[in-house]
mmCIF file of C-alpha atoms and ligand atoms in Angstrom:
data_model
loop_
_atom_site.group_PDB
_atom_site.id
_atom_site.type_symbol
_atom_site.label_atom_id
_atom_site.label_comp_id
_atom_site.label_asym_id
_atom_site.label_seq_id
_atom_site.Cartn_x
_atom_site.Cartn_y
_atom_site.Cartn_z
ATOM 1 C CA MET F 1050 -57.654 -20.720 -0.435
ATOM 2 C CA GLY F 1051 -60.128 -22.768 -2.285
ATOM 3 C CA LYS F 1052 -60.861 -22.040 -5.839
ATOM 4 C CA SER F 1053 -64.230 -22.944 -7.066
ATOM 5 C CA GLY F 1054 -65.757 -23.383 -10.410
ATOM 6 C CA LYS F 1055 -68.159 -20.776 -11.564
ATOM 7 C CA LYS F 1056 -71.190 -22.510 -10.201
ATOM 8 C CA PRO F 1057 -69.908 -24.720 -7.436
ATOM 9 C CA LYS F 1058 -72.934 -26.856 -6.966
ATOM 10 C CA GLU F 1059 -70.729 -29.369 -5.251
ATOM 11 C CA SER F 1060 -68.800 -28.729 -2.141
ATOM 12 C CA HIS F 1061 -65.150 -28.492 -3.019
ATOM 13 C CA ARG F 1062 -62.041 -26.868 -1.800
ATOM 14 C CA HIS F 1063 -58.511 -26.199 -2.702
ATOM 15 C CA GLY F 1064 -56.240 -28.460 -0.797
ATOM 16 C CA ARG F 1065 -57.789 -29.376 2.494
ATOM 17 C CA GLY F 1066 -59.691 -32.400 1.501
ATOM 18 C CA HIS F 1067 -63.242 -33.315 1.498
ATOM 19 C CA ARG F 1068 -63.437 -35.179 4.670
ATOM 20 C CA ALA F 1069 -64.152 -38.779 4.068
ATOM 21 C CA SER F 1070 -67.579 -40.027 4.955
ATOM 22 C CA GLN F 1071 -66.062 -42.405 7.479
ATOM 23 C CA PHE F 1072 -65.489 -39.377 9.669
ATOM 24 C CA GLY F 1073 -69.185 -39.072 10.246
ATOM 25 C CA ASP F 1074 -70.456 -36.022 8.427
ATOM 26 C CA GLU F 1075 -69.930 -33.991 5.331
ATOM 27 C CA ASP F 1076 -67.992 -31.103 6.751
ATOM 28 C CA LEU F 1077 -64.457 -30.461 5.681
ATOM 29 C CA PRO F 1078 -61.533 -28.799 7.340
ATOM 30 C CA SER F 1079 -60.528 -25.509 5.923
ATOM 31 C CA SER F 1080 -57.879 -22.839 5.912
ATOM 32 C CA ALA F 1081 -57.202 -19.478 4.424
ATOM 33 C CA TYR F 1082 -55.477 -21.047 1.439
ATOM 34 C CA ASP F 1083 -58.179 -23.601 1.130
ATOM 35 C CA ALA F 1084 -61.457 -21.873 1.568
ATOM 36 C CA PRO F 1085 -64.529 -23.882 2.350
ATOM 37 C CA PRO F 1086 -67.030 -23.933 -0.414
ATOM 38 C CA PRO F 1087 -70.227 -21.987 -0.217
ATOM 39 C CA ARG F 1088 -72.557 -24.057 1.886
ATOM 40 C CA PRO F 1089 -75.245 -25.995 0.075
ATOM 41 C CA GLU F 1090 -77.892 -23.556 1.167
ATOM 42 C CA ASP F 1091 -75.891 -20.716 -0.376
ATOM 43 C CA SER F 1092 -76.967 -21.073 -3.951
ATOM 44 C CA ASP F 1093 -74.087 -19.429 -5.700
ATOM 45 C CA ASP F 1094 -75.679 -18.589 -8.965
ATOM 46 C CA ASP F 1095 -75.143 -15.416 -10.850
ATOM 47 C CA ASP F 1096 -78.654 -14.161 -10.293
ATOM 48 C CA SER F 1097 -78.537 -14.373 -6.541
ATOM 49 C CA ASN F 1098 -75.125 -12.763 -6.550
ATOM 50 C CA GLU F 1099 -76.381 -9.883 -8.578
ATOM 51 C CA ALA F 1100 -79.386 -9.417 -6.357
ATOM 52 C CA ALA F 1101 -77.238 -9.367 -3.242
ATOM 53 C CA ALA F 1102 -74.773 -7.025 -4.876
ATOM 54 C CA GLU F 1103 -77.409 -4.475 -5.637
ATOM 55 C CA GLY F 1104 -78.607 -4.403 -2.071
ATOM 56 C CA GLU F 1105 -75.098 -4.116 -0.698
ATOM 57 C CA ASP F 1106 -74.163 -1.319 -2.994
ATOM 58 C CA GLU F 1107 -76.854 0.656 -1.339
ATOM 59 C CA GLY F 1108 -75.034 0.025 1.909
ATOM 60 C CA ASP F 1109 -77.853 -1.829 3.523
ATOM 61 C CA ALA F 1110 -76.666 -5.356 3.927
ATOM 62 C CA GLU F 1111 -76.568 -7.427 7.058
ATOM 63 C CA ALA F 1112 -74.790 -10.755 7.076
ATOM 64 C CA GLY F 1113 -76.789 -13.787 7.951
ATOM 65 C CA ASP F 1114 -75.289 -16.950 9.332
ATOM 66 C CA GLN F 1115 -74.917 -18.466 5.912
ATOM 67 C CA GLY F 1116 -73.192 -15.595 4.225
ATOM 68 C CA GLN F 1117 -76.159 -13.886 2.713
ATOM 69 C CA TRP F 1118 -77.280 -10.597 4.085
ATOM 70 C CA GLN F 1119 -80.079 -8.435 2.954
ATOM 71 C CA VAL F 1120 -79.886 -5.211 4.890
ATOM 72 C CA GLY F 1121 -77.284 -3.437 7.010
ATOM 73 C CA PRO F 1122 -73.765 -2.042 6.770
ATOM 74 C CA MET F 1123 -70.644 -3.673 5.355
ATOM 75 C CA PRO F 1124 -70.234 -6.947 7.269
ATOM 76 C CA SER F 1125 -67.390 -7.320 9.706
ATOM 77 C CA LYS F 1126 -64.114 -8.576 8.261
ATOM 78 C CA PHE F 1127 -64.198 -11.289 10.913
ATOM 79 C CA HIS F 1128 -67.569 -12.451 9.744
ATOM 80 C CA LEU F 1129 -66.381 -12.567 6.135
ATOM 81 C CA TYR F 1130 -63.250 -14.437 7.238
ATOM 82 C CA GLN F 1131 -65.201 -17.045 9.142
ATOM 83 C CA LEU F 1132 -67.547 -17.638 6.240
ATOM 84 C CA SER F 1133 -64.880 -17.874 3.608
ATOM 85 C CA VAL F 1134 -61.876 -19.341 5.392
ATOM 86 C CA GLN F 1135 -63.091 -21.524 8.191
ATOM 87 C CA SER F 1136 -64.987 -24.772 8.384
ATOM 88 C CA PRO F 1137 -64.495 -25.872 11.972
ATOM 89 C CA LYS F 1138 -66.550 -29.047 11.855
ATOM 90 C CA GLY F 1139 -64.140 -30.563 9.386
ATOM 91 C CA ASP F 1140 -61.130 -29.601 11.472
ATOM 92 C CA ILE F 1141 -62.730 -31.055 14.578
ATOM 93 C CA SER F 1142 -63.419 -34.326 12.819
ATOM 94 C CA TYR F 1143 -59.754 -34.629 11.972
ATOM 95 C CA LEU F 1144 -58.722 -33.700 15.502
ATOM 96 C CA GLN F 1145 -60.920 -36.455 16.891
ATOM 97 C CA LYS F 1146 -59.633 -38.940 14.378
ATOM 98 C CA PHE F 1147 -55.998 -38.133 15.165
ATOM 99 C CA PHE F 1148 -56.606 -38.323 18.906
ATOM 100 C CA LEU F 1149 -58.292 -41.694 18.656
ATOM 101 C CA MET F 1150 -55.573 -43.037 16.356
ATOM 102 C CA TYR F 1151 -52.523 -41.828 18.256
ATOM 103 C CA VAL F 1152 -53.671 -41.623 21.876
ATOM 104 C CA GLY F 1153 -56.982 -43.424 22.236
ATOM 105 C CA GLY F 1154 -58.478 -44.932 25.340
ATOM 106 C CA ARG F 1155 -60.711 -41.945 26.039
ATOM 107 C CA VAL F 1156 -62.699 -39.294 24.288
ATOM 108 C CA PRO F 1157 -60.848 -35.992 23.851
ATOM 109 C CA LEU F 1158 -62.625 -33.317 25.846
ATOM 110 C CA HIS F 1159 -60.207 -30.515 26.547
ATOM 111 C CA LEU F 1160 -59.083 -28.358 23.625
ATOM 112 C CA GLN F 1161 -56.686 -25.444 23.439
ATOM 113 C CA GLU F 1162 -56.829 -23.390 20.277
ATOM 114 C CA ASP F 1163 -53.623 -21.369 19.972
ATOM 115 C CA PHE F 1164 -53.524 -18.378 17.620
ATOM 116 C CA CYS F 1165 -57.289 -18.658 17.968
ATOM 117 C CA GLY F 1166 -58.353 -15.357 16.374
ATOM 118 C CA THR F 1167 -62.113 -15.352 16.772
ATOM 119 C CA ALA F 1168 -61.989 -18.859 18.249
ATOM 120 C CA LEU F 1169 -64.661 -20.222 15.958
ATOM 121 C CA LEU F 1170 -63.202 -23.708 16.261
ATOM 122 C CA SER F 1171 -63.401 -23.552 20.057
ATOM 123 C CA THR F 1172 -67.011 -22.490 20.030
ATOM 124 C CA GLU F 1173 -67.883 -25.286 17.632
ATOM 125 C CA TRP F 1174 -65.972 -27.727 19.840
ATOM 126 C CA LEU F 1175 -68.180 -26.805 22.775
ATOM 127 C CA ARG F 1176 -71.369 -26.878 20.798
ATOM 128 C CA THR F 1177 -71.179 -30.539 19.944
ATOM 129 C CA ASP F 1178 -70.512 -32.134 23.337
ATOM 130 C CA ALA F 1179 -71.592 -30.738 26.688
ATOM 131 C CA ARG F 1180 -68.575 -32.256 28.435
ATOM 132 C CA ARG F 1181 -66.037 -30.382 26.354
ATOM 133 C CA THR F 1182 -63.962 -27.399 27.408
ATOM 134 C CA ALA F 1183 -61.984 -24.964 25.286
ATOM 135 C CA ILE F 1184 -59.224 -22.446 25.847
ATOM 136 C CA GLY F 1185 -58.402 -19.868 23.193
ATOM 137 C CA LEU F 1186 -55.139 -17.905 23.099
ATOM 138 C CA ASP F 1187 -54.314 -14.993 20.836
ATOM 139 C CA PHE F 1188 -52.705 -11.583 21.208
ATOM 140 C CA ASP F 1189 -55.201 -9.767 19.025
ATOM 141 C CA ARG F 1190 -57.662 -8.295 21.485
ATOM 142 C CA GLU F 1191 -60.014 -7.177 18.744
ATOM 143 C CA SER F 1192 -60.470 -10.753 17.493
ATOM 144 C CA LEU F 1193 -61.025 -12.054 21.008
ATOM 145 C CA GLU F 1194 -63.634 -9.447 21.801
ATOM 146 C CA TRP F 1195 -65.342 -10.105 18.500
ATOM 147 C CA CYS F 1196 -65.470 -13.740 19.540
ATOM 148 C CA LEU F 1197 -67.113 -12.854 22.812
ATOM 149 C CA ASP F 1198 -69.738 -10.746 21.127
ATOM 150 C CA ASN F 1199 -70.416 -12.856 18.087
ATOM 151 C CA ASN F 1200 -69.372 -16.482 18.628
ATOM 152 C CA MET F 1201 -69.562 -17.109 22.332
ATOM 153 C CA SER F 1202 -72.787 -15.189 22.571
ATOM 154 C CA LYS F 1203 -74.359 -17.901 20.411
ATOM 155 C CA ILE F 1204 -73.400 -20.827 22.607
ATOM 156 C CA GLY F 1205 -75.242 -19.677 25.702
ATOM 157 C CA ALA F 1206 -74.355 -19.704 29.359
ATOM 158 C CA ASP F 1207 -73.424 -23.368 29.342
ATOM 159 C CA GLY F 1208 -70.922 -22.760 26.569
ATOM 160 C CA TYR F 1209 -69.499 -19.726 28.326
ATOM 161 C CA SER F 1210 -68.974 -21.777 31.397
ATOM 162 C CA ARG F 1211 -66.732 -24.148 29.498
ATOM 163 C CA MET F 1212 -64.583 -21.715 27.534
ATOM 164 C CA LEU F 1213 -61.834 -19.298 28.462
ATOM 165 C CA LEU F 1214 -60.155 -16.800 26.163
ATOM 166 C CA PHE F 1215 -56.683 -15.535 26.974
ATOM 167 C CA ASP F 1216 -55.052 -12.467 25.515
ATOM 168 C CA GLY F 1217 -51.338 -13.025 25.151
ATOM 169 C CA ASN F 1218 -48.378 -14.317 23.237
ATOM 170 C CA VAL F 1219 -48.097 -18.040 22.549
ATOM 171 C CA LEU F 1220 -44.423 -17.677 23.435
ATOM 172 C CA GLN F 1221 -45.362 -16.608 26.961
ATOM 173 C CA PRO F 1222 -48.711 -18.285 27.522
ATOM 174 C CA ASN F 1223 -48.497 -18.203 31.287
ATOM 175 C CA GLU F 1224 -48.503 -14.424 31.196
ATOM 176 C CA SER F 1225 -51.565 -14.222 28.964
ATOM 177 C CA ARG F 1226 -54.584 -12.663 30.615
ATOM 178 C CA LEU F 1227 -58.117 -13.877 30.748
ATOM 179 C CA VAL F 1228 -60.448 -11.808 28.639
ATOM 180 C CA LYS F 1229 -63.433 -10.682 30.580
ATOM 181 C CA GLN F 1230 -66.458 -12.723 29.796
ATOM 182 C CA LYS F 1231 -69.444 -10.482 29.594
ATOM 183 C CA ILE F 1232 -71.733 -13.233 30.725
ATOM 184 C CA SER F 1233 -69.843 -13.378 33.995
ATOM 185 C CA ASP F 1234 -72.552 -11.178 35.429
ATOM 186 C CA LEU F 1235 -74.912 -14.072 34.917
ATOM 187 C CA MET F 1236 -72.573 -16.383 36.691
ATOM 188 C CA GLN F 1237 -71.494 -14.371 39.667
ATOM 189 C CA GLY F 1238 -72.243 -17.235 41.966
ATOM 190 C CA LEU F 1239 -69.757 -19.379 40.122
ATOM 191 C CA ASN F 1240 -66.955 -16.888 39.769
ATOM 192 C CA THR F 1241 -64.830 -17.381 42.795
ATOM 193 C CA THR F 1242 -61.218 -17.964 43.495
ATOM 194 C CA ASN F 1243 -60.175 -21.080 45.272
ATOM 195 C CA ASP F 1244 -58.606 -21.288 48.716
ATOM 196 C CA ASN F 1245 -55.100 -20.492 47.632
ATOM 197 C CA GLY F 1246 -56.239 -17.478 45.660
ATOM 198 C CA SER F 1247 -55.783 -19.008 42.235
ATOM 199 C CA THR F 1248 -58.538 -19.408 39.729
ATOM 200 C CA GLU F 1249 -59.659 -22.616 38.205
ATOM 201 C CA ILE F 1250 -61.708 -24.521 35.774
ATOM 202 C CA CYS F 1251 -62.991 -27.251 38.005
ATOM 203 C CA ASP F 1252 -64.019 -30.526 36.644
ATOM 204 C CA GLN F 1253 -67.625 -31.389 37.371
ATOM 205 C CA SER F 1254 -68.963 -34.385 35.522
ATOM 206 C CA GLU F 1255 -66.113 -33.795 33.085
ATOM 207 C CA SER F 1256 -67.430 -30.389 32.049
ATOM 208 C CA ALA F 1257 -65.682 -27.313 33.245
ATOM 209 C CA ILE F 1258 -66.984 -24.335 35.137
ATOM 210 C CA PRO F 1259 -64.711 -21.348 34.896
ATOM 211 C CA LYS F 1260 -63.913 -19.670 38.122
ATOM 212 C CA CYS F 1261 -61.337 -17.341 36.675
ATOM 213 C CA LEU F 1262 -61.504 -13.680 37.440
ATOM 214 C CA ALA F 1263 -61.115 -11.245 34.594
ATOM 215 C CA ASN F 1264 -57.500 -10.358 34.054
ATOM 216 C CA SER F 1265 -56.216 -13.519 35.722
ATOM 217 C CA THR F 1266 -53.181 -14.908 34.015
ATOM 218 C CA MET F 1267 -53.111 -18.383 32.535
ATOM 219 C CA ALA F 1268 -50.522 -19.231 35.183
ATOM 220 C CA ASP F 1269 -53.077 -18.348 37.885
ATOM 221 C CA ALA F 1270 -55.689 -20.608 36.401
ATOM 222 C CA VAL F 1271 -55.939 -24.273 37.252
ATOM 223 C CA LEU F 1272 -56.715 -25.748 33.895
ATOM 224 C CA PRO F 1273 -57.316 -29.317 32.822
ATOM 225 C CA GLY F 1274 -54.497 -30.937 30.868
ATOM 226 C CA ARG F 1275 -55.363 -30.460 27.248
ATOM 227 C CA ASP F 1276 -56.193 -33.494 25.146
ATOM 228 C CA VAL F 1277 -55.726 -31.549 21.947
ATOM 229 C CA ILE F 1278 -53.883 -28.336 21.142
ATOM 230 C CA CYS F 1279 -54.220 -26.916 17.660
ATOM 231 C CA ALA F 1280 -52.691 -24.061 15.684
ATOM 232 C CA PHE F 1281 -54.555 -23.680 12.428
ATOM 233 C CA ASN F 1282 -54.507 -21.624 9.320
ATOM 234 C CA TYR F 1283 -50.754 -21.704 9.111
ATOM 235 C CA SER F 1284 -50.436 -19.772 12.335
ATOM 236 C CA CYS F 1285 -47.081 -21.317 13.252
ATOM 237 C CA CYS F 1286 -45.725 -19.467 10.250
ATOM 238 C CA CYS F 1287 -46.265 -16.276 12.276
ATOM 239 C CA LEU F 1288 -43.191 -17.396 14.213
ATOM 240 C CA HIS F 1289 -40.133 -16.684 12.107
ATOM 241 C CA ARG F 1290 -37.271 -17.851 14.270
ATOM 242 C CA ARG F 1291 -36.517 -21.497 14.858
ATOM 243 C CA LYS F 1292 -35.887 -20.948 18.540
ATOM 244 C CA ASP F 1293 -39.338 -19.380 18.876
ATOM 245 C CA LEU F 1294 -40.938 -22.290 17.108
ATOM 246 C CA VAL F 1295 -39.244 -24.741 19.471
ATOM 247 C CA LEU F 1296 -40.188 -22.627 22.477
ATOM 248 C CA TYR F 1297 -43.799 -22.528 21.341
ATOM 249 C CA PHE F 1298 -43.854 -26.284 20.800
ATOM 250 C CA ARG F 1299 -42.412 -26.784 24.284
ATOM 251 C CA HIS F 1300 -45.230 -24.729 25.770
ATOM 252 C CA ALA F 1301 -47.769 -26.775 23.824
ATOM 253 C CA PHE F 1302 -46.121 -30.018 24.911
ATOM 254 C CA SER F 1303 -46.228 -29.067 28.577
ATOM 255 C CA ALA F 1304 -49.886 -28.031 28.419
ATOM 256 C CA LEU F 1305 -50.973 -31.415 27.081
ATOM 257 C CA SER F 1306 -52.548 -33.924 29.403
ATOM 258 C CA LYS F 1307 -50.170 -36.218 31.228
ATOM 259 C CA ARG F 1308 -52.477 -39.005 30.066
ATOM 260 C CA GLY F 1309 -51.397 -38.285 26.505
ATOM 261 C CA GLY F 1310 -52.426 -35.701 23.979
ATOM 262 C CA ILE F 1311 -51.813 -34.336 20.522
ATOM 263 C CA PHE F 1312 -50.651 -31.082 19.016
ATOM 264 C CA VAL F 1313 -51.969 -30.457 15.512
ATOM 265 C CA MET F 1314 -50.947 -27.713 13.108
ATOM 266 C CA ASP F 1315 -51.355 -27.137 9.415
ATOM 267 C CA LEU F 1316 -49.017 -26.061 6.640
ATOM 268 C CA TYR F 1317 -49.307 -25.354 2.965
ATOM 269 C CA GLY F 1318 -46.708 -25.559 0.257
ATOM 270 C CA GLY F 1319 -45.842 -26.542 -3.275
ATOM 271 C CA THR F 1320 -44.214 -24.646 -6.090
ATOM 272 C CA SER F 1321 -47.166 -22.249 -6.323
ATOM 273 C CA SER F 1322 -46.631 -21.152 -2.734
ATOM 274 C CA GLU F 1323 -43.299 -19.574 -3.630
ATOM 275 C CA CYS F 1324 -44.446 -17.069 -6.186
ATOM 276 C CA LYS F 1325 -46.927 -14.269 -6.615
ATOM 277 C CA LEU F 1326 -50.410 -15.627 -6.790
ATOM 278 C CA ARG F 1327 -53.953 -14.395 -6.515
ATOM 279 C CA LEU F 1328 -56.829 -16.795 -6.093
ATOM 280 C CA GLN F 1329 -60.454 -16.137 -5.551
ATOM 281 C CA ARG F 1330 -63.628 -17.800 -4.478
ATOM 282 C CA ARG F 1331 -67.095 -16.464 -4.931
ATOM 283 C CA PHE F 1332 -69.760 -16.683 -2.276
ATOM 284 C CA PRO F 1333 -73.353 -15.639 -2.730
ATOM 285 C CA SER F 1334 -72.829 -12.176 -1.354
ATOM 286 C CA PHE F 1335 -69.126 -11.576 -1.583
ATOM 287 C CA THR F 1336 -65.889 -12.721 -3.173
ATOM 288 C CA TYR F 1337 -62.862 -13.809 -1.191
ATOM 289 C CA PHE F 1338 -59.314 -13.244 -2.480
ATOM 290 C CA TRP F 1339 -56.093 -14.879 -1.309
ATOM 291 C CA GLU F 1340 -53.069 -12.931 -2.511
ATOM 292 C CA GLN F 1341 -49.471 -13.980 -2.211
ATOM 293 C CA GLU F 1342 -47.719 -10.684 -2.650
ATOM 294 C CA GLU F 1343 -44.129 -11.747 -2.228
ATOM 295 C CA PHE F 1344 -41.944 -14.699 -1.394
ATOM 296 C CA ASP F 1345 -38.301 -14.309 -0.375
ATOM 297 C CA ILE F 1346 -36.277 -17.400 -1.250
ATOM 298 C CA ILE F 1347 -33.513 -16.455 1.188
ATOM 299 C CA THR F 1348 -35.639 -15.990 4.285
ATOM 300 C CA ARG F 1349 -38.662 -17.965 3.100
ATOM 301 C CA GLU F 1350 -40.806 -15.098 4.274
ATOM 302 C CA THR F 1351 -44.012 -14.456 2.454
ATOM 303 C CA ARG F 1352 -46.707 -11.833 2.666
ATOM 304 C CA ILE F 1353 -50.277 -12.966 2.292
ATOM 305 C CA SER F 1354 -53.267 -10.661 2.140
ATOM 306 C CA LEU F 1355 -56.917 -11.553 2.256
ATOM 307 C CA HIS F 1356 -59.332 -9.222 0.511
ATOM 308 C CA PHE F 1357 -63.092 -9.267 0.219
ATOM 309 C CA GLN F 1358 -65.336 -7.756 -2.371
ATOM 310 C CA VAL F 1359 -68.873 -7.224 -1.228
ATOM 311 C CA GLY F 1360 -71.364 -6.565 -3.940
ATOM 312 C CA LYS F 1361 -70.080 -4.875 -7.052
ATOM 313 C CA LYS F 1362 -68.187 -1.978 -5.599
ATOM 314 C CA GLN F 1363 -67.315 -2.413 -1.974
ATOM 315 C CA MET F 1364 -63.788 -3.726 -1.699
ATOM 316 C CA LEU F 1365 -62.271 -4.548 1.658
ATOM 317 C CA ARG F 1366 -58.615 -4.679 0.697
ATOM 318 C CA HIS F 1367 -56.033 -6.150 3.028
ATOM 319 C CA ALA F 1368 -58.677 -7.146 5.515
ATOM 320 C CA PHE F 1369 -55.973 -9.422 6.891
ATOM 321 C CA THR F 1370 -52.274 -9.381 6.072
ATOM 322 C CA TYR F 1371 -49.883 -12.019 7.333
ATOM 323 C CA HIS F 1372 -46.104 -11.993 7.347
ATOM 324 C CA TRP F 1373 -45.237 -15.620 7.452
ATOM 325 C CA ARG F 1374 -42.163 -17.739 7.326
ATOM 326 C CA LEU F 1375 -43.101 -20.678 5.196
ATOM 327 C CA TRP F 1376 -41.644 -23.544 7.193
ATOM 328 C CA SER F 1377 -40.983 -26.875 5.543
ATOM 329 C CA ILE F 1378 -42.372 -30.110 6.938
ATOM 330 C CA PRO F 1379 -38.950 -31.480 7.953
ATOM 331 C CA GLU F 1380 -38.152 -28.252 9.802
ATOM 332 C CA ILE F 1381 -41.421 -28.554 11.712
ATOM 333 C CA LYS F 1382 -40.791 -32.207 12.495
ATOM 334 C CA ASP F 1383 -37.307 -31.440 13.838
ATOM 335 C CA CYS F 1384 -38.622 -28.665 16.059
ATOM 336 C CA LEU F 1385 -41.439 -30.836 17.402
ATOM 337 C CA GLU F 1386 -38.967 -33.577 18.246
ATOM 338 C CA GLU F 1387 -36.699 -31.094 19.955
ATOM 339 C CA ALA F 1388 -39.652 -29.904 22.020
ATOM 340 C CA GLY F 1389 -40.326 -33.416 23.291
ATOM 341 C CA PHE F 1390 -42.922 -34.931 20.979
ATOM 342 C CA LYS F 1391 -42.283 -38.633 20.675
ATOM 343 C CA SER F 1392 -43.925 -39.330 17.381
ATOM 344 C CA ILE F 1393 -44.897 -37.080 14.518
ATOM 345 C CA HIS F 1394 -47.326 -37.835 11.740
ATOM 346 C CA VAL F 1395 -47.833 -36.012 8.478
ATOM 347 C CA TRP F 1396 -51.106 -36.028 6.596
ATOM 348 C CA VAL F 1397 -51.030 -34.537 3.125
ATOM 349 C CA ARG F 1398 -53.565 -33.605 0.556
ATOM 350 C CA GLU F 1399 -52.614 -32.658 -2.953
ATOM 351 C CA MET F 1400 -54.416 -29.647 -4.287
ATOM 352 C CA PRO F 1401 -55.500 -28.764 -7.779
ATOM 353 C CA ASP F 1402 -53.042 -27.023 -10.018
ATOM 354 C CA THR F 1403 -53.185 -23.301 -9.383
ATOM 355 C CA GLN F 1404 -51.902 -22.579 -12.874
ATOM 356 C CA SER F 1405 -54.631 -24.434 -14.683
ATOM 357 C CA SER F 1406 -56.944 -21.475 -14.851
ATOM 358 C CA GLY F 1407 -54.552 -18.605 -14.307
ATOM 359 C CA ASN F 1408 -54.206 -16.112 -11.541
ATOM 360 C CA ALA F 1409 -57.243 -14.512 -9.998
ATOM 361 C CA LYS F 1410 -59.394 -17.221 -11.504
ATOM 362 C CA GLU F 1411 -61.563 -19.590 -9.641
ATOM 363 C CA TYR F 1412 -61.054 -23.264 -9.953
ATOM 364 C CA THR F 1413 -62.608 -26.392 -8.682
ATOM 365 C CA ALA F 1414 -60.900 -28.535 -6.156
ATOM 366 C CA ASP F 1415 -61.563 -32.221 -6.247
ATOM 367 C CA ARG F 1416 -63.527 -33.001 -3.164
ATOM 368 C CA ASP F 1417 -62.674 -36.659 -3.401
ATOM 369 C CA VAL F 1418 -58.979 -36.127 -2.814
ATOM 370 C CA LYS F 1419 -58.512 -36.775 0.869
ATOM 371 C CA TYR F 1420 -55.746 -36.389 3.386
ATOM 372 C CA GLU F 1421 -53.505 -39.380 3.724
ATOM 373 C CA GLU F 1422 -50.840 -40.163 6.248
ATOM 374 C CA LEU F 1423 -47.656 -40.288 4.184
ATOM 375 C CA GLN F 1424 -43.943 -40.828 4.599
ATOM 376 C CA HIS F 1425 -43.061 -39.379 1.196
ATOM 377 C CA PHE F 1426 -44.747 -37.022 -1.193
ATOM 378 C CA ASN F 1427 -43.296 -35.676 -4.414
ATOM 379 C CA GLN F 1428 -43.389 -31.926 -4.725
ATOM 380 C CA GLY F 1429 -46.302 -30.605 -6.731
ATOM 381 C CA ASP F 1430 -47.978 -27.338 -7.494
ATOM 382 C CA ALA F 1431 -49.894 -27.098 -4.222
ATOM 383 C CA TRP F 1432 -50.531 -29.160 -1.119
ATOM 384 C CA ASN F 1433 -51.888 -28.813 2.373
ATOM 385 C CA ALA F 1434 -50.758 -30.822 5.351
ATOM 386 C CA TYR F 1435 -51.586 -31.525 8.934
ATOM 387 C CA VAL F 1436 -48.623 -32.208 11.176
ATOM 388 C CA VAL F 1437 -49.539 -34.114 14.329
ATOM 389 C CA GLY F 1438 -47.197 -34.283 17.310
ATOM 390 C CA VAL F 1439 -48.046 -36.942 19.861
ATOM 391 C CA ALA F 1440 -47.209 -36.602 23.525
ATOM 392 C CA ASN F 1441 -47.429 -40.093 24.922
ATOM 393 C CA ILE F 1442 -48.211 -41.074 28.421
HETATM 394 C C1 LIG K 1755 -53.712 -16.811 10.406
HETATM 395 S S1 LIG K 1755 -54.588 -16.231 11.827
HETATM 396 C C2 LIG K 1755 -55.366 -17.719 12.297
HETATM 397 C C3 LIG K 1755 -56.648 -17.520 13.078
HETATM 398 C C4 LIG K 1755 -57.392 -18.821 13.408
HETATM 399 N N1 LIG K 1755 -56.551 -19.749 14.129
HETATM 400 C C5 LIG K 1755 -57.912 -19.519 12.177
HETATM 401 O O1 LIG K 1755 -57.807 -20.726 12.101
HETATM 402 O O2 LIG K 1755 -58.435 -18.884 11.287
HETATM 403 C C6 LIG K 1755 -53.244 -16.051 12.950
HETATM 404 C C7 LIG K 1755 -53.644 -15.565 14.324
HETATM 405 O O3 LIG K 1755 -52.511 -15.682 15.168
HETATM 406 C C8 LIG K 1755 -52.428 -14.564 16.034
HETATM 407 N N2 LIG K 1755 -50.996 -14.485 16.437
HETATM 408 C C9 LIG K 1755 -49.920 -14.311 15.654
HETATM 409 N N3 LIG K 1755 -48.794 -14.393 16.377
HETATM 410 C C10 LIG K 1755 -49.179 -14.643 17.658
HETATM 411 C C11 LIG K 1755 -48.468 -14.843 18.868
HETATM 412 N N4 LIG K 1755 -47.124 -14.807 18.901
HETATM 413 N N5 LIG K 1755 -49.170 -15.073 19.983
HETATM 414 C C12 LIG K 1755 -50.524 -15.117 19.960
HETATM 415 N N6 LIG K 1755 -51.256 -14.946 18.837
HETATM 416 C C13 LIG K 1755 -50.582 -14.713 17.699
HETATM 417 C C14 LIG K 1755 -52.950 -13.416 15.206
HETATM 418 O O4 LIG K 1755 -53.438 -12.376 16.043
HETATM 419 C C15 LIG K 1755 -54.070 -14.108 14.423
HETATM 420 O O5 LIG K 1755 -55.285 -14.024 15.104
#
């Protein structure tokens, strides 16, 4: 997670770099370990924090889009997660950059977000280009339904028509089932099966209209070959066995467009990732904690919990707990190769020293340290990486 200075007037993050201006805007990618900074409009000064805290302690806060809420109940853990962990515009900029570098020749339109959770990245993907489509896959129904109610509801009927969420295991994607889209009532005229009884996203002017029926499986659906498949926030670490990792990568490989596509995942590491650690980042109305509770050197399994403190007293402990196997970059590269990816690229960003200000302290990441494609990188205290697998034509 990112660790900010006390008054992070500048955008900064721990690890995932400030995206270079050549990528077109100021947004940065993010991850649970590398929280995005409070947005510029979230003035994170002590006074505003105190004011928000008082309101929340009375149990009358309601989260706004920018992380400040004035009235209403404790915000949803998903809302807190999205505000503190995710920064989808930055991730999308990197996805575009990687696609153009390693595939090229066309604009990437079709995204699959595996381990999508609340599929914030997918909804942002749709928002910025009307030709884009997105498929989200996760086995946590609660996250998917929260996405429908809170993320997809903001992108309107056009967005709905270009996005499908599937509930299922990434190891058996074809058996995953379409999550009912509540807006389907608005689109009854469009929701039909095709002649052979299967369901499809049909390509009309390069944008997709879903014709899937609720509960269809992914195997039933006729989906466009994906230009980009991503698995972010260290989600591949949810898979503990090598054979599962290879199987998952094979599924990703076969879902990519035959015209070429990329699979992109992220990893974190460094000496600090193998010990107990508690980091925090303050936002105007809450504080986010990343806690590494254990790390087993024999299995390389780690337990990470995310906590949130809202106001002065309300603590949402273990809002999310992950049991991860912390894969190394060479292990990931080997598995990607075994799954069929022809070339693999590693982009690394060094992160600030987690020990410099002690556990449970905030620190300031250097927003000028960017991701670089590297062949070698000496171990340090903390790093983040993107691993890009390219499926060539
Ligand atoms: C660390 S969260 C990442 C969520 C989101 N991708 C993000 O960037 O914040 C991991 C997600 O993977 C999902 N997950 C874990 N194992 C899975 C599996 N085998 N199949 C499908 N989803 C899985 C969990 O339900 C959870 O939503």
